[in-house]
XYZ file of C-alpha atoms in Angstrom:
330
model
C -64.067 -53.397 30.740
C -64.248 -53.783 34.524
C -60.472 -53.987 34.823
C -59.965 -50.861 32.700
C -62.645 -48.766 34.404
C -61.857 -49.858 37.961
C -58.073 -49.725 37.500
C -57.411 -53.304 38.649
C -55.193 -55.899 36.959
C -57.469 -58.884 37.391
C -61.211 -59.365 37.926
C -62.715 -62.622 39.126
C -66.208 -63.908 38.507
C -67.159 -63.435 42.159
C -65.988 -59.811 42.316
C -68.482 -57.042 43.172
C -68.475 -53.926 40.953
C -69.076 -51.441 43.773
C -66.790 -53.168 46.288
C -63.961 -52.825 43.744
C -64.484 -49.055 43.736
C -67.304 -48.677 41.232
C -69.753 -45.789 41.568
C -72.552 -44.218 39.541
C -70.263 -42.314 37.130
C -68.249 -45.462 36.375
C -71.548 -47.327 35.976
C -72.537 -44.853 33.258
C -69.221 -45.437 31.472
C -69.588 -49.215 31.766
C -73.103 -49.207 30.320
C -72.027 -46.859 27.531
C -69.135 -49.141 26.548
C -71.400 -52.195 26.679
C -73.916 -50.417 24.459
C -71.224 -49.572 21.906
C -70.373 -53.281 21.705
C -73.993 -54.258 21.144
C -74.530 -55.626 24.656
C -77.992 -55.114 26.121
C -77.434 -54.193 29.753
C -79.488 -51.813 31.896
C -78.681 -49.806 35.022
C -81.167 -51.973 36.912
C -79.187 -55.074 35.910
C -75.958 -53.616 37.270
C -77.412 -52.399 40.564
C -79.402 -55.596 41.135
C -76.580 -57.959 40.100
C -73.258 -56.195 40.790
C -71.334 -59.503 41.034
C -69.714 -60.234 37.662
C -70.948 -63.821 37.275
C -74.549 -62.810 38.022
C -74.339 -59.741 35.815
C -73.088 -61.637 32.762
C -76.134 -63.911 32.932
C -78.295 -60.844 32.282
C -76.400 -59.606 29.223
C -78.078 -59.958 25.842
C -76.747 -59.097 22.375
C -78.420 -56.328 20.418
C -77.669 -53.675 17.839
C -76.293 -50.607 19.594
C -78.630 -47.621 19.939
C -77.092 -44.895 17.775
C -76.175 -41.552 19.363
C -77.761 -42.409 22.700
C -74.571 -43.575 24.413
C -74.621 -43.075 28.144
C -78.420 -43.007 28.507
C -79.403 -45.614 31.078
C -82.399 -47.770 30.236
C -84.001 -48.308 33.650
C -87.340 -49.671 32.432
C -87.700 -50.800 28.822
C -91.429 -51.513 28.412
C -94.620 -49.472 28.580
C -97.425 -48.152 26.397
C -97.146 -44.496 27.475
C -94.559 -41.845 26.597
C -91.155 -42.339 28.281
C -90.186 -40.658 31.527
C -86.697 -39.116 31.469
C -84.872 -38.610 34.768
C -82.193 -35.919 34.818
C -78.992 -36.404 36.901
C -78.580 -34.452 40.124
C -76.212 -31.523 40.483
C -73.558 -34.110 41.430
C -74.030 -35.964 38.147
C -75.663 -38.861 39.981
C -78.501 -40.903 38.506
C -78.156 -44.011 40.699
C -81.186 -42.938 42.767
C -83.446 -43.615 39.763
C -83.119 -47.418 39.878
C -84.420 -47.929 43.422
C -87.108 -45.263 42.983
C -88.497 -46.712 39.740
C -88.648 -50.199 41.271
C -91.311 -48.849 43.630
C -93.313 -47.000 40.945
C -96.554 -48.248 39.396
C -96.292 -46.950 35.826
C -96.806 -48.093 32.245
C -93.935 -46.377 30.459
C -90.242 -46.810 29.649
C -87.898 -44.954 31.980
C -84.497 -43.521 31.077
C -81.826 -41.838 33.187
C -79.937 -39.154 31.275
C -76.187 -38.704 31.780
C -74.308 -35.475 31.902
C -72.871 -34.782 28.443
C -69.136 -34.426 27.953
C -68.382 -30.943 29.270
C -65.044 -31.109 27.441
C -66.921 -30.355 24.214
C -68.415 -27.180 25.671
C -66.467 -24.001 26.349
C -67.599 -22.543 29.700
C -70.869 -24.497 29.390
C -74.180 -22.834 30.084
C -77.181 -24.778 31.312
C -78.831 -24.089 27.954
C -75.864 -25.650 26.107
C -75.882 -28.711 28.362
C -79.640 -29.041 27.774
C -79.175 -28.858 24.005
C -76.664 -31.700 24.077
C -79.018 -33.886 26.094
C -81.917 -33.180 23.744
C -79.996 -34.916 20.950
C -79.918 -38.108 23.042
C -83.564 -37.680 24.073
C -84.731 -37.368 20.479
C -82.874 -40.543 19.505
C -85.206 -42.337 21.905
C -88.341 -40.210 21.470
C -88.289 -38.131 18.248
C -91.420 -36.117 19.110
C -93.310 -34.991 22.196
C -95.115 -34.794 24.438
C -92.092 -35.170 26.724
C -92.018 -36.049 30.419
C -89.177 -35.244 32.825
C -88.226 -35.673 36.465
C -85.325 -34.171 38.378
C -84.037 -34.419 41.933
C -82.403 -31.489 43.722
C -80.553 -29.005 41.482
C -80.756 -31.479 38.611
C -84.343 -30.282 38.176
C -83.002 -26.950 36.895
C -81.430 -28.877 34.030
C -84.816 -30.534 33.396
C -86.347 -27.050 33.299
C -83.684 -25.863 30.821
C -84.393 -28.916 28.648
C -88.106 -28.058 28.707
C -87.269 -24.456 27.815
C -85.298 -25.576 24.760
C -87.935 -28.082 23.626
C -90.693 -25.478 23.903
C -88.624 -23.117 21.737
C -88.604 -25.902 19.129
C -92.437 -26.027 19.241
C -92.404 -29.330 21.111
C -94.773 -30.205 23.959
C -93.711 -30.892 27.534
C -96.573 -32.564 29.370
C -95.057 -33.525 32.732
C -92.407 -32.070 35.058
C -91.629 -33.720 38.404
C -89.398 -31.700 40.729
C -88.103 -33.630 43.733
C -87.445 -31.095 46.509
C -86.121 -28.245 44.391
C -85.739 -24.706 45.725
C -85.638 -21.605 43.538
C -83.809 -19.081 45.751
C -84.817 -15.424 45.628
C -81.160 -14.361 45.460
C -78.928 -17.158 44.080
C -75.558 -17.277 45.815
C -72.548 -16.612 43.623
C -69.560 -18.788 44.545
C -66.043 -18.683 43.161
C -64.721 -21.817 41.421
C -62.298 -22.389 44.313
C -65.096 -22.165 46.866
C -67.231 -24.585 44.845
C -64.386 -27.096 44.622
C -63.506 -26.791 48.312
C -67.145 -27.313 49.312
C -67.344 -30.459 47.161
C -64.036 -31.841 48.373
C -64.935 -31.300 52.025
C -68.022 -33.485 51.632
C -65.839 -36.541 51.025
C -63.020 -35.764 53.490
C -62.245 -37.253 56.861
C -62.562 -34.701 59.716
C -59.688 -32.236 59.862
C -58.399 -30.159 62.757
C -58.647 -26.373 62.429
C -54.984 -25.925 61.437
C -55.077 -28.420 58.564
C -58.458 -27.143 57.440
C -57.085 -23.602 57.182
C -54.126 -24.895 55.143
C -56.505 -26.641 52.764
C -58.802 -23.620 52.521
C -55.865 -21.320 51.708
C -54.518 -23.833 49.167
C -57.921 -23.966 47.410
C -57.691 -20.306 46.417
C -54.651 -20.866 44.212
C -54.881 -24.474 43.045
C -56.609 -26.668 40.507
C -59.062 -29.385 41.519
C -56.387 -32.079 41.068
C -53.876 -30.134 43.182
C -56.451 -29.570 45.916
C -57.275 -33.278 46.094
C -53.576 -34.165 46.191
C -53.042 -31.707 49.051
C -56.020 -33.180 50.899
C -54.431 -36.623 50.553
C -51.095 -35.319 51.868
C -52.897 -33.872 54.900
C -54.530 -37.220 55.616
C -58.037 -36.135 54.689
C -58.170 -38.679 51.842
C -56.833 -42.234 52.030
C -53.668 -43.043 50.064
C -55.500 -45.565 47.863
C -58.083 -42.966 46.798
C -58.282 -42.545 43.003
C -57.508 -38.853 42.686
C -57.843 -38.828 38.893
C -61.456 -39.998 38.981
C -62.261 -37.635 41.865
C -60.655 -34.705 40.025
C -62.720 -35.371 36.904
C -65.913 -35.634 38.934
C -65.202 -32.458 40.913
C -64.302 -30.511 37.762
C -67.581 -31.490 36.121
C -69.583 -30.654 39.235
C -67.884 -27.254 39.419
C -68.695 -26.603 35.750
C -72.325 -27.519 36.341
C -72.526 -25.294 39.430
C -71.118 -22.345 37.506
C -73.641 -22.949 34.701
C -76.391 -23.092 37.314
C -75.333 -19.764 38.805
C -75.519 -18.096 35.390
C -78.925 -19.537 34.483
C -81.756 -17.009 34.412
C -84.844 -19.084 35.207
C -87.600 -18.020 32.797
C -91.350 -18.258 33.150
C -92.516 -21.186 31.001
C -96.013 -22.355 30.025
C -95.645 -25.589 32.016
C -96.978 -27.105 35.210
C -94.661 -28.645 37.781
C -95.255 -31.253 40.473
C -93.150 -30.265 43.469
C -92.544 -33.310 45.690
C -91.227 -31.521 48.760
C -89.639 -32.878 51.949
C -91.890 -32.174 54.926
C -88.955 -31.567 57.306
C -87.964 -28.412 55.428
C -89.562 -25.070 54.590
C -92.286 -23.864 52.201
C -93.905 -26.430 49.854
C -93.725 -23.997 46.920
C -89.941 -23.610 47.348
C -89.878 -20.208 45.611
C -91.200 -21.364 42.240
C -94.030 -18.848 42.451
C -91.396 -16.295 41.357
C -91.666 -17.615 37.793
C -94.852 -19.711 37.735
C -98.408 -19.061 38.808
C -99.734 -20.778 41.926
C -102.102 -22.802 39.740
C -99.143 -24.227 37.801
C -97.451 -25.619 40.940
C -98.780 -28.860 42.417
C -97.117 -29.365 45.808
C -97.045 -32.912 47.198
C -95.636 -33.611 50.693
C -93.118 -36.443 51.129
C -91.924 -37.521 54.609
C -88.278 -36.896 55.503
C -85.687 -34.264 54.696
C -83.904 -33.539 51.416
C -81.766 -36.681 51.747
C -83.993 -39.139 53.650
C -87.004 -38.597 51.398
C -84.983 -40.586 48.853
C -82.597 -42.683 50.957
C -85.073 -44.036 53.536
C -87.014 -46.942 51.942
C -90.324 -46.051 53.589
C -90.090 -42.432 52.413
C -88.962 -43.457 48.942
C -92.028 -45.693 48.617
C -94.270 -42.707 49.376
C -92.370 -40.645 46.805
C -92.641 -43.414 44.184
C -96.390 -43.778 44.729
C -96.874 -40.008 44.601
C -94.988 -39.622 41.298
C -96.935 -42.591 39.871
C -100.225 -40.970 40.877
C -99.184 -37.675 39.262
C -98.260 -39.487 36.038
C -101.565 -41.392 36.030
C -104.155 -39.123 37.700
C -107.058 -41.141 36.288
C -105.997 -44.256 38.210
C -106.742 -42.566 41.511
C -110.118 -41.270 40.375
């Protein structure tokens, strides 16, 4: 499975999954394939033991979990209702493993994958949410449900809650990790979205080559844009353009769905864990929710370092744990 997913001919027992080119999206595919074969393997196992020999020692045989392929089991035990983390707007759920390690909770934890956008025609956030609910209900058939989402992924958590409430289910907990609801959402063309995403992973370009790439983006597909970026020297020659193209296409689809989403007012409360180095704690959510329904909790750092810096992440983990178990702090 490693050889197929990573595109290498031979894998040795001392090889490291991430050093061979693995990333969070490939990790999801690996865990999904393992699950289909009846292999019990969690995201925590992979991130804690990315060397093949060490990872295989953690694998156990089990009956595959039907219709929940791709859902990462981060924490398997607990007496309380599960906590479901939703992937970010980049489709990333790798942040969940390190965050949950620092949390003091008594519940299973799952990281939801993006569904296959190929099965959805011009997907809306509501349609994406509906697909994920099928996987959620395989694990937890009835509410109350508990969700957490980082960055724009929290909008997907909100759409999931919206759908569940329409089905007369209960949503008892919503953790938003530094999520802003803008007063006037920016509308971006598909080309602009793709270019913005591609630029994040590029080496610095001079003005002339940047203008060439920007002009090319207006009339090209994602794959063509990445190929042009490689020709201009902005991406290394050994970069896997096929994987990058798939990732960028899915991110662009999600961004377009996000732009079309009309955020409703729901009968829920949210815990807004906001980065202290940014603006208002409420982050605009008082447009759709009452002030009493928004519990703002400060976390040191900015949008990135509140999660990436270990000391800030520990504060975040403790704060989410306290919100999940308010009686423990009493």
